[in-house]
Amino acid sequence: WTTSLRRWFARRFGKVDPDRRRAIELIRAVDAGGLPLDPARVNAIGRGLGLEVSARAPVGQTIDRIRQALQRMPPG
């Protein structure tokens, strides 16, 4: 299962920066109806993209900022 999932992501994303890949996975999960249960993980993903994220920021706001950061990034 894990190996096939890795292969799927490799085909889907190629050699994408790991921080960017985590952000893409997060946004896709949220768009599919998922609900992030760990605010610290969401904050870490935002920080990995270079965002300044407060530990007190609402998770929804951080997800919106991550989405905006991904849209500003060049493809690839």
Tab-separated table of N, CA, C and O in Angstrom:
chain	number	residue	atom	x	y	z
A	1	TRP	N	0.832	-1.191	0.000
A	1	TRP	CA	0.000	0.000	0.000
A	1	TRP	C	0.876	1.253	0.000
A	1	TRP	O	0.677	2.156	-0.791
A	2	THR	N	1.824	1.335	0.903
A	2	THR	CA	2.674	2.519	1.003
A	2	THR	C	3.504	2.708	-0.251
A	2	THR	O	3.631	3.822	-0.754
A	3	THR	N	4.048	1.627	-0.784
A	3	THR	CA	4.858	1.717	-1.983
A	3	THR	C	4.026	2.195	-3.163
A	3	THR	O	4.465	3.058	-3.922
A	4	SER	N	2.827	1.664	-3.314
A	4	SER	CA	1.987	2.078	-4.435
A	4	SER	C	1.568	3.538	-4.282
A	4	SER	O	1.467	4.270	-5.266
A	5	LEU	N	1.353	3.989	-3.056
A	5	LEU	CA	1.008	5.388	-2.820
A	5	LEU	C	2.184	6.296	-3.184
A	5	LEU	O	2.000	7.337	-3.818
A	6	ARG	N	3.374	5.895	-2.815
A	6	ARG	CA	4.561	6.671	-3.187
A	6	ARG	C	4.715	6.751	-4.704
A	6	ARG	O	5.042	7.793	-5.245
A	7	ARG	N	4.501	5.648	-5.377
A	7	ARG	CA	4.599	5.643	-6.841
A	7	ARG	C	3.557	6.573	-7.461
A	7	ARG	O	3.851	7.285	-8.412
A	8	TRP	N	2.343	6.539	-6.923
A	8	TRP	CA	1.290	7.400	-7.446
A	8	TRP	C	1.681	8.861	-7.298
A	8	TRP	O	1.547	9.647	-8.225
A	9	PHE	N	2.187	9.239	-6.106
A	9	PHE	CA	2.596	10.621	-5.896
A	9	PHE	C	3.785	10.986	-6.776
A	9	PHE	O	3.871	12.108	-7.271
A	10	ALA	N	4.703	10.066	-6.982
A	10	ALA	CA	5.863	10.349	-7.837
A	10	ALA	C	5.409	10.625	-9.264
A	10	ALA	O	5.899	11.556	-9.910
A	11	ARG	N	4.462	9.838	-9.759
A	11	ARG	CA	3.945	10.083	-11.116
A	11	ARG	C	3.152	11.378	-11.155
A	11	ARG	O	3.205	12.128	-12.122
A	12	ARG	N	2.395	11.619	-10.119
A	12	ARG	CA	1.502	12.775	-10.088
A	12	ARG	C	2.251	14.084	-9.906
A	12	ARG	O	1.957	15.080	-10.547
A	13	PHE	N	3.237	14.093	-9.014
A	13	PHE	CA	3.917	15.334	-8.670
A	13	PHE	C	5.343	15.428	-9.195
A	13	PHE	O	5.930	16.494	-9.185
A	14	GLY	N	5.911	14.322	-9.606
A	14	GLY	CA	7.299	14.366	-10.046
A	14	GLY	C	8.199	14.697	-8.869
A	14	GLY	O	7.966	14.302	-7.752
A	15	LYS	N	9.228	15.473	-9.156
A	15	LYS	CA	10.172	15.850	-8.107
A	15	LYS	C	9.807	17.223	-7.570
A	15	LYS	O	10.439	18.224	-7.879
A	16	VAL	N	8.787	17.251	-6.780
A	16	VAL	CA	8.306	18.486	-6.175
A	16	VAL	C	8.948	18.629	-4.806
A	16	VAL	O	9.180	17.642	-4.109
A	17	ASP	N	9.222	19.864	-4.437
A	17	ASP	CA	9.747	20.161	-3.111
A	17	ASP	C	8.855	19.503	-2.063
A	17	ASP	O	7.627	19.599	-2.143
A	18	PRO	N	9.438	18.825	-1.068
A	18	PRO	CA	8.616	18.123	-0.067
A	18	PRO	C	7.637	19.038	0.676
A	18	PRO	O	6.512	18.619	0.969
A	19	ASP	N	8.031	20.269	0.976
A	19	ASP	CA	7.119	21.188	1.662
A	19	ASP	C	5.935	21.529	0.770
A	19	ASP	O	4.794	21.575	1.228
A	20	ARG	N	6.223	21.748	-0.482
A	20	ARG	CA	5.144	22.060	-1.425
A	20	ARG	C	4.224	20.857	-1.615
A	20	ARG	O	3.007	21.000	-1.678
A	21	ARG	N	4.803	19.685	-1.679
A	21	ARG	CA	4.003	18.468	-1.842
A	21	ARG	C	3.066	18.276	-0.659
A	21	ARG	O	1.899	17.948	-0.820
A	22	ARG	N	3.571	18.500	0.558
A	22	ARG	CA	2.718	18.368	1.748
A	22	ARG	C	1.570	19.372	1.702
A	22	ARG	O	0.442	19.058	2.070
A	23	ALA	N	1.875	20.582	1.231
A	23	ALA	CA	0.830	21.609	1.129
A	23	ALA	C	-0.221	21.205	0.103
A	23	ALA	O	-1.421	21.346	0.341
A	24	ILE	N	0.211	20.681	-1.025
A	24	ILE	CA	-0.717	20.237	-2.064
A	24	ILE	C	-1.600	19.114	-1.533
A	24	ILE	O	-2.817	19.104	-1.738
A	25	GLU	N	-0.992	18.177	-0.830
A	25	GLU	CA	-1.755	17.065	-0.258
A	25	GLU	C	-2.783	17.568	0.753
A	25	GLU	O	-3.921	17.086	0.788
A	26	LEU	N	-2.386	18.536	1.564
A	26	LEU	CA	-3.304	19.106	2.550
A	26	LEU	C	-4.498	19.760	1.868
A	26	LEU	O	-5.650	19.500	2.223
A	27	ILE	N	-4.239	20.592	0.863
A	27	ILE	CA	-5.310	21.305	0.170
A	27	ILE	C	-6.237	20.317	-0.535
A	27	ILE	O	-7.460	20.458	-0.487
A	28	ARG	N	-5.675	19.311	-1.153
A	28	ARG	CA	-6.515	18.299	-1.823
A	28	ARG	C	-7.394	17.562	-0.822
A	28	ARG	O	-8.561	17.271	-1.090
A	29	ALA	N	-6.843	17.242	0.335
A	29	ALA	CA	-7.631	16.548	1.358
A	29	ALA	C	-8.757	17.438	1.868
A	29	ALA	O	-9.882	16.971	2.050
A	30	VAL	N	-8.464	18.705	2.073
A	30	VAL	CA	-9.494	19.644	2.533
A	30	VAL	C	-10.567	19.795	1.465
A	30	VAL	O	-11.768	19.779	1.762
A	31	ASP	N	-10.157	19.932	0.208
A	31	ASP	CA	-11.124	20.075	-0.882
A	31	ASP	C	-11.994	18.830	-1.044
A	31	ASP	O	-13.128	18.921	-1.507
A	32	ALA	N	-11.461	17.677	-0.669
A	32	ALA	CA	-12.224	16.430	-0.767
A	32	ALA	C	-13.135	16.229	0.439
A	32	ALA	O	-13.806	15.212	0.551
A	33	GLY	N	-13.142	17.201	1.342
A	33	GLY	CA	-14.033	17.113	2.489
A	33	GLY	C	-13.345	16.718	3.775
A	33	GLY	O	-13.998	16.527	4.792
A	34	GLY	N	-12.023	16.582	3.735
A	34	GLY	CA	-11.285	16.213	4.938
A	34	GLY	C	-11.174	17.390	5.898
A	34	GLY	O	-11.302	18.544	5.505
A	35	LEU	N	-10.943	17.081	7.128
A	35	LEU	CA	-10.815	18.097	8.152
A	35	LEU	C	-9.499	17.868	8.879
A	35	LEU	O	-9.298	16.813	9.476
A	36	PRO	N	-8.565	18.836	8.805
A	36	PRO	CA	-7.287	18.637	9.486
A	36	PRO	C	-7.484	18.597	10.996
A	36	PRO	O	-8.119	19.468	11.577
A	37	LEU	N	-6.949	17.568	11.624
A	37	LEU	CA	-7.145	17.395	13.050
A	37	LEU	C	-5.981	17.927	13.883
A	37	LEU	O	-6.105	18.074	15.083
A	38	ASP	N	-4.867	18.208	13.239
A	38	ASP	CA	-3.683	18.641	13.968
A	38	ASP	C	-3.268	20.043	13.513
A	38	ASP	O	-2.600	20.194	12.493
A	39	PRO	N	-3.667	21.078	14.244
A	39	PRO	CA	-3.317	22.447	13.860
A	39	PRO	C	-1.808	22.674	13.782
A	39	PRO	O	-1.339	23.443	12.948
A	40	ALA	N	-1.045	21.986	14.621
A	40	ALA	CA	0.417	22.146	14.585
A	40	ALA	C	0.978	21.672	13.252
A	40	ALA	O	1.913	22.280	12.715
A	41	ARG	N	0.415	20.614	12.703
A	41	ARG	CA	0.879	20.110	11.406
A	41	ARG	C	0.543	21.104	10.294
A	41	ARG	O	1.357	21.356	9.410
A	42	VAL	N	-0.653	21.670	10.341
A	42	VAL	CA	-1.046	22.676	9.347
A	42	VAL	C	-0.116	23.879	9.444
A	42	VAL	O	0.356	24.400	8.428
A	43	ASN	N	0.179	24.312	10.658
A	43	ASN	CA	1.098	25.436	10.850
A	43	ASN	C	2.490	25.114	10.322
A	43	ASN	O	3.138	25.955	9.709
A	44	ALA	N	2.958	23.893	10.552
A	44	ALA	CA	4.275	23.488	10.068
A	44	ALA	C	4.319	23.499	8.541
A	44	ALA	O	5.328	23.902	7.943
A	45	ILE	N	3.248	23.090	7.907
A	45	ILE	CA	3.191	23.122	6.440
A	45	ILE	C	3.266	24.567	5.962
A	45	ILE	O	3.996	24.890	5.018
A	46	GLY	N	2.528	25.455	6.608
A	46	GLY	CA	2.583	26.873	6.247
A	46	GLY	C	3.975	27.445	6.414
A	46	GLY	O	4.481	28.158	5.535
A	47	ARG	N	4.618	27.116	7.515
A	47	ARG	CA	5.981	27.610	7.744
A	47	ARG	C	6.957	27.042	6.718
A	47	ARG	O	7.895	27.712	6.308
A	48	GLY	N	6.722	25.793	6.312
A	48	GLY	CA	7.570	25.179	5.286
A	48	GLY	C	7.496	25.908	3.960
A	48	GLY	O	8.440	25.880	3.173
A	49	LEU	N	6.371	26.582	3.723
A	49	LEU	CA	6.210	27.371	2.496
A	49	LEU	C	6.749	28.792	2.671
A	49	LEU	O	6.677	29.594	1.749
A	50	GLY	N	7.228	29.105	3.874
A	50	GLY	CA	7.778	30.428	4.116
A	50	GLY	C	6.793	31.419	4.707
A	50	GLY	O	7.085	32.616	4.769
A	51	LEU	N	5.644	30.935	5.131
A	51	LEU	CA	4.657	31.830	5.729
A	51	LEU	C	4.959	32.020	7.208
A	51	LEU	O	5.457	31.112	7.869
A	52	GLU	N	4.648	33.208	7.701
A	52	GLU	CA	4.708	33.432	9.142
A	52	GLU	C	3.345	33.041	9.700
A	52	GLU	O	2.333	33.646	9.361
A	53	VAL	N	3.331	32.020	10.527
A	53	VAL	CA	2.077	31.483	11.034
A	53	VAL	C	2.083	31.552	12.557
A	53	VAL	O	2.978	31.014	13.203
A	54	SER	N	1.092	32.185	13.097
A	54	SER	CA	0.938	32.249	14.543
A	54	SER	C	0.336	30.949	15.051
A	54	SER	O	-0.538	30.363	14.403
A	55	ALA	N	0.791	30.533	16.207
A	55	ALA	CA	0.230	29.326	16.823
A	55	ALA	C	-1.228	29.549	17.203
A	55	ALA	O	-1.980	28.598	17.386
A	56	ARG	N	-1.643	30.805	17.300
A	56	ARG	CA	-3.030	31.122	17.670
A	56	ARG	C	-3.929	31.371	16.464
A	56	ARG	O	-5.118	31.616	16.627
A	57	ALA	N	-3.369	31.324	15.271
A	57	ALA	CA	-4.166	31.561	14.066
A	57	ALA	C	-5.160	30.420	13.870
A	57	ALA	O	-4.814	29.253	14.074
A	58	PRO	N	-6.381	30.745	13.471
A	58	PRO	CA	-7.353	29.671	13.184
A	58	PRO	C	-6.874	28.793	12.028
A	58	PRO	O	-6.259	29.283	11.075
A	59	VAL	N	-7.134	27.504	12.134
A	59	VAL	CA	-6.679	26.556	11.111
A	59	VAL	C	-7.220	26.929	9.735
A	59	VAL	O	-6.494	26.877	8.739
A	60	GLY	N	-8.480	27.331	9.670
A	60	GLY	CA	-9.078	27.700	8.387
A	60	GLY	C	-8.350	28.857	7.732
A	60	GLY	O	-8.142	28.870	6.513
A	61	GLN	N	-7.938	29.825	8.523
A	61	GLN	CA	-7.197	30.972	7.994
A	61	GLN	C	-5.833	30.524	7.466
A	61	GLN	O	-5.400	30.956	6.401
A	62	THR	N	-5.169	29.646	8.185
A	62	THR	CA	-3.868	29.145	7.750
A	62	THR	C	-4.006	28.351	6.458
A	62	THR	O	-3.183	28.478	5.549
A	63	ILE	N	-5.050	27.554	6.348
A	63	ILE	CA	-5.275	26.788	5.119
A	63	ILE	C	-5.507	27.738	3.946
A	63	ILE	O	-4.983	27.518	2.854
A	64	ASP	N	-6.274	28.797	4.154
A	64	ASP	CA	-6.483	29.782	3.087
A	64	ASP	C	-5.166	30.426	2.663
A	64	ASP	O	-4.926	30.628	1.471
A	65	ARG	N	-4.316	30.735	3.626
A	65	ARG	CA	-3.026	31.340	3.295
A	65	ARG	C	-2.127	30.357	2.547
A	65	ARG	O	-1.404	30.739	1.633
A	66	ILE	N	-2.179	29.081	2.914
A	66	ILE	CA	-1.408	28.057	2.207
A	66	ILE	C	-1.907	27.943	0.772
A	66	ILE	O	-1.120	27.874	-0.173
A	67	ARG	N	-3.222	27.944	0.598
A	67	ARG	CA	-3.813	27.873	-0.745
A	67	ARG	C	-3.340	29.061	-1.600
A	67	ARG	O	-2.950	28.892	-2.755
A	68	GLN	N	-3.350	30.248	-1.029
A	68	GLN	CA	-2.906	31.445	-1.754
A	68	GLN	C	-1.419	31.364	-2.090
A	68	GLN	O	-1.008	31.749	-3.193
A	69	ALA	N	-0.618	30.859	-1.167
A	69	ALA	CA	0.817	30.720	-1.419
A	69	ALA	C	1.076	29.750	-2.569
A	69	ALA	O	1.935	30.002	-3.426
A	70	LEU	N	0.331	28.656	-2.610
A	70	LEU	CA	0.499	27.698	-3.707
A	70	LEU	C	0.113	28.307	-5.049
A	70	LEU	O	0.747	28.034	-6.071
A	71	GLN	N	-0.912	29.143	-5.053
A	71	GLN	CA	-1.341	29.779	-6.302
A	71	GLN	C	-0.314	30.781	-6.805
A	71	GLN	O	-0.187	30.994	-8.009
A	72	ARG	N	0.455	31.380	-5.892
A	72	ARG	CA	1.481	32.350	-6.291
A	72	ARG	C	2.736	31.686	-6.799
A	72	ARG	O	3.536	32.297	-7.501
A	73	MET	N	2.953	30.412	-6.446
A	73	MET	CA	4.171	29.709	-6.835
A	73	MET	C	4.127	29.322	-8.302
A	73	MET	O	3.079	28.965	-8.826
A	74	PRO	N	5.281	29.380	-8.953
A	74	PRO	CA	5.333	28.928	-10.341
A	74	PRO	C	5.085	27.416	-10.408
A	74	PRO	O	5.406	26.691	-9.459
A	75	PRO	N	4.505	26.942	-11.512
A	75	PRO	CA	4.246	25.489	-11.627
A	75	PRO	C	5.547	24.695	-11.607
A	75	PRO	O	6.588	25.178	-12.030
A	76	GLY	N	5.415	23.483	-11.129
A	76	GLY	CA	6.593	22.609	-11.158
A	76	GLY	C	7.030	22.098	-9.872
A	76	GLY	O	6.704	21.999	-8.848
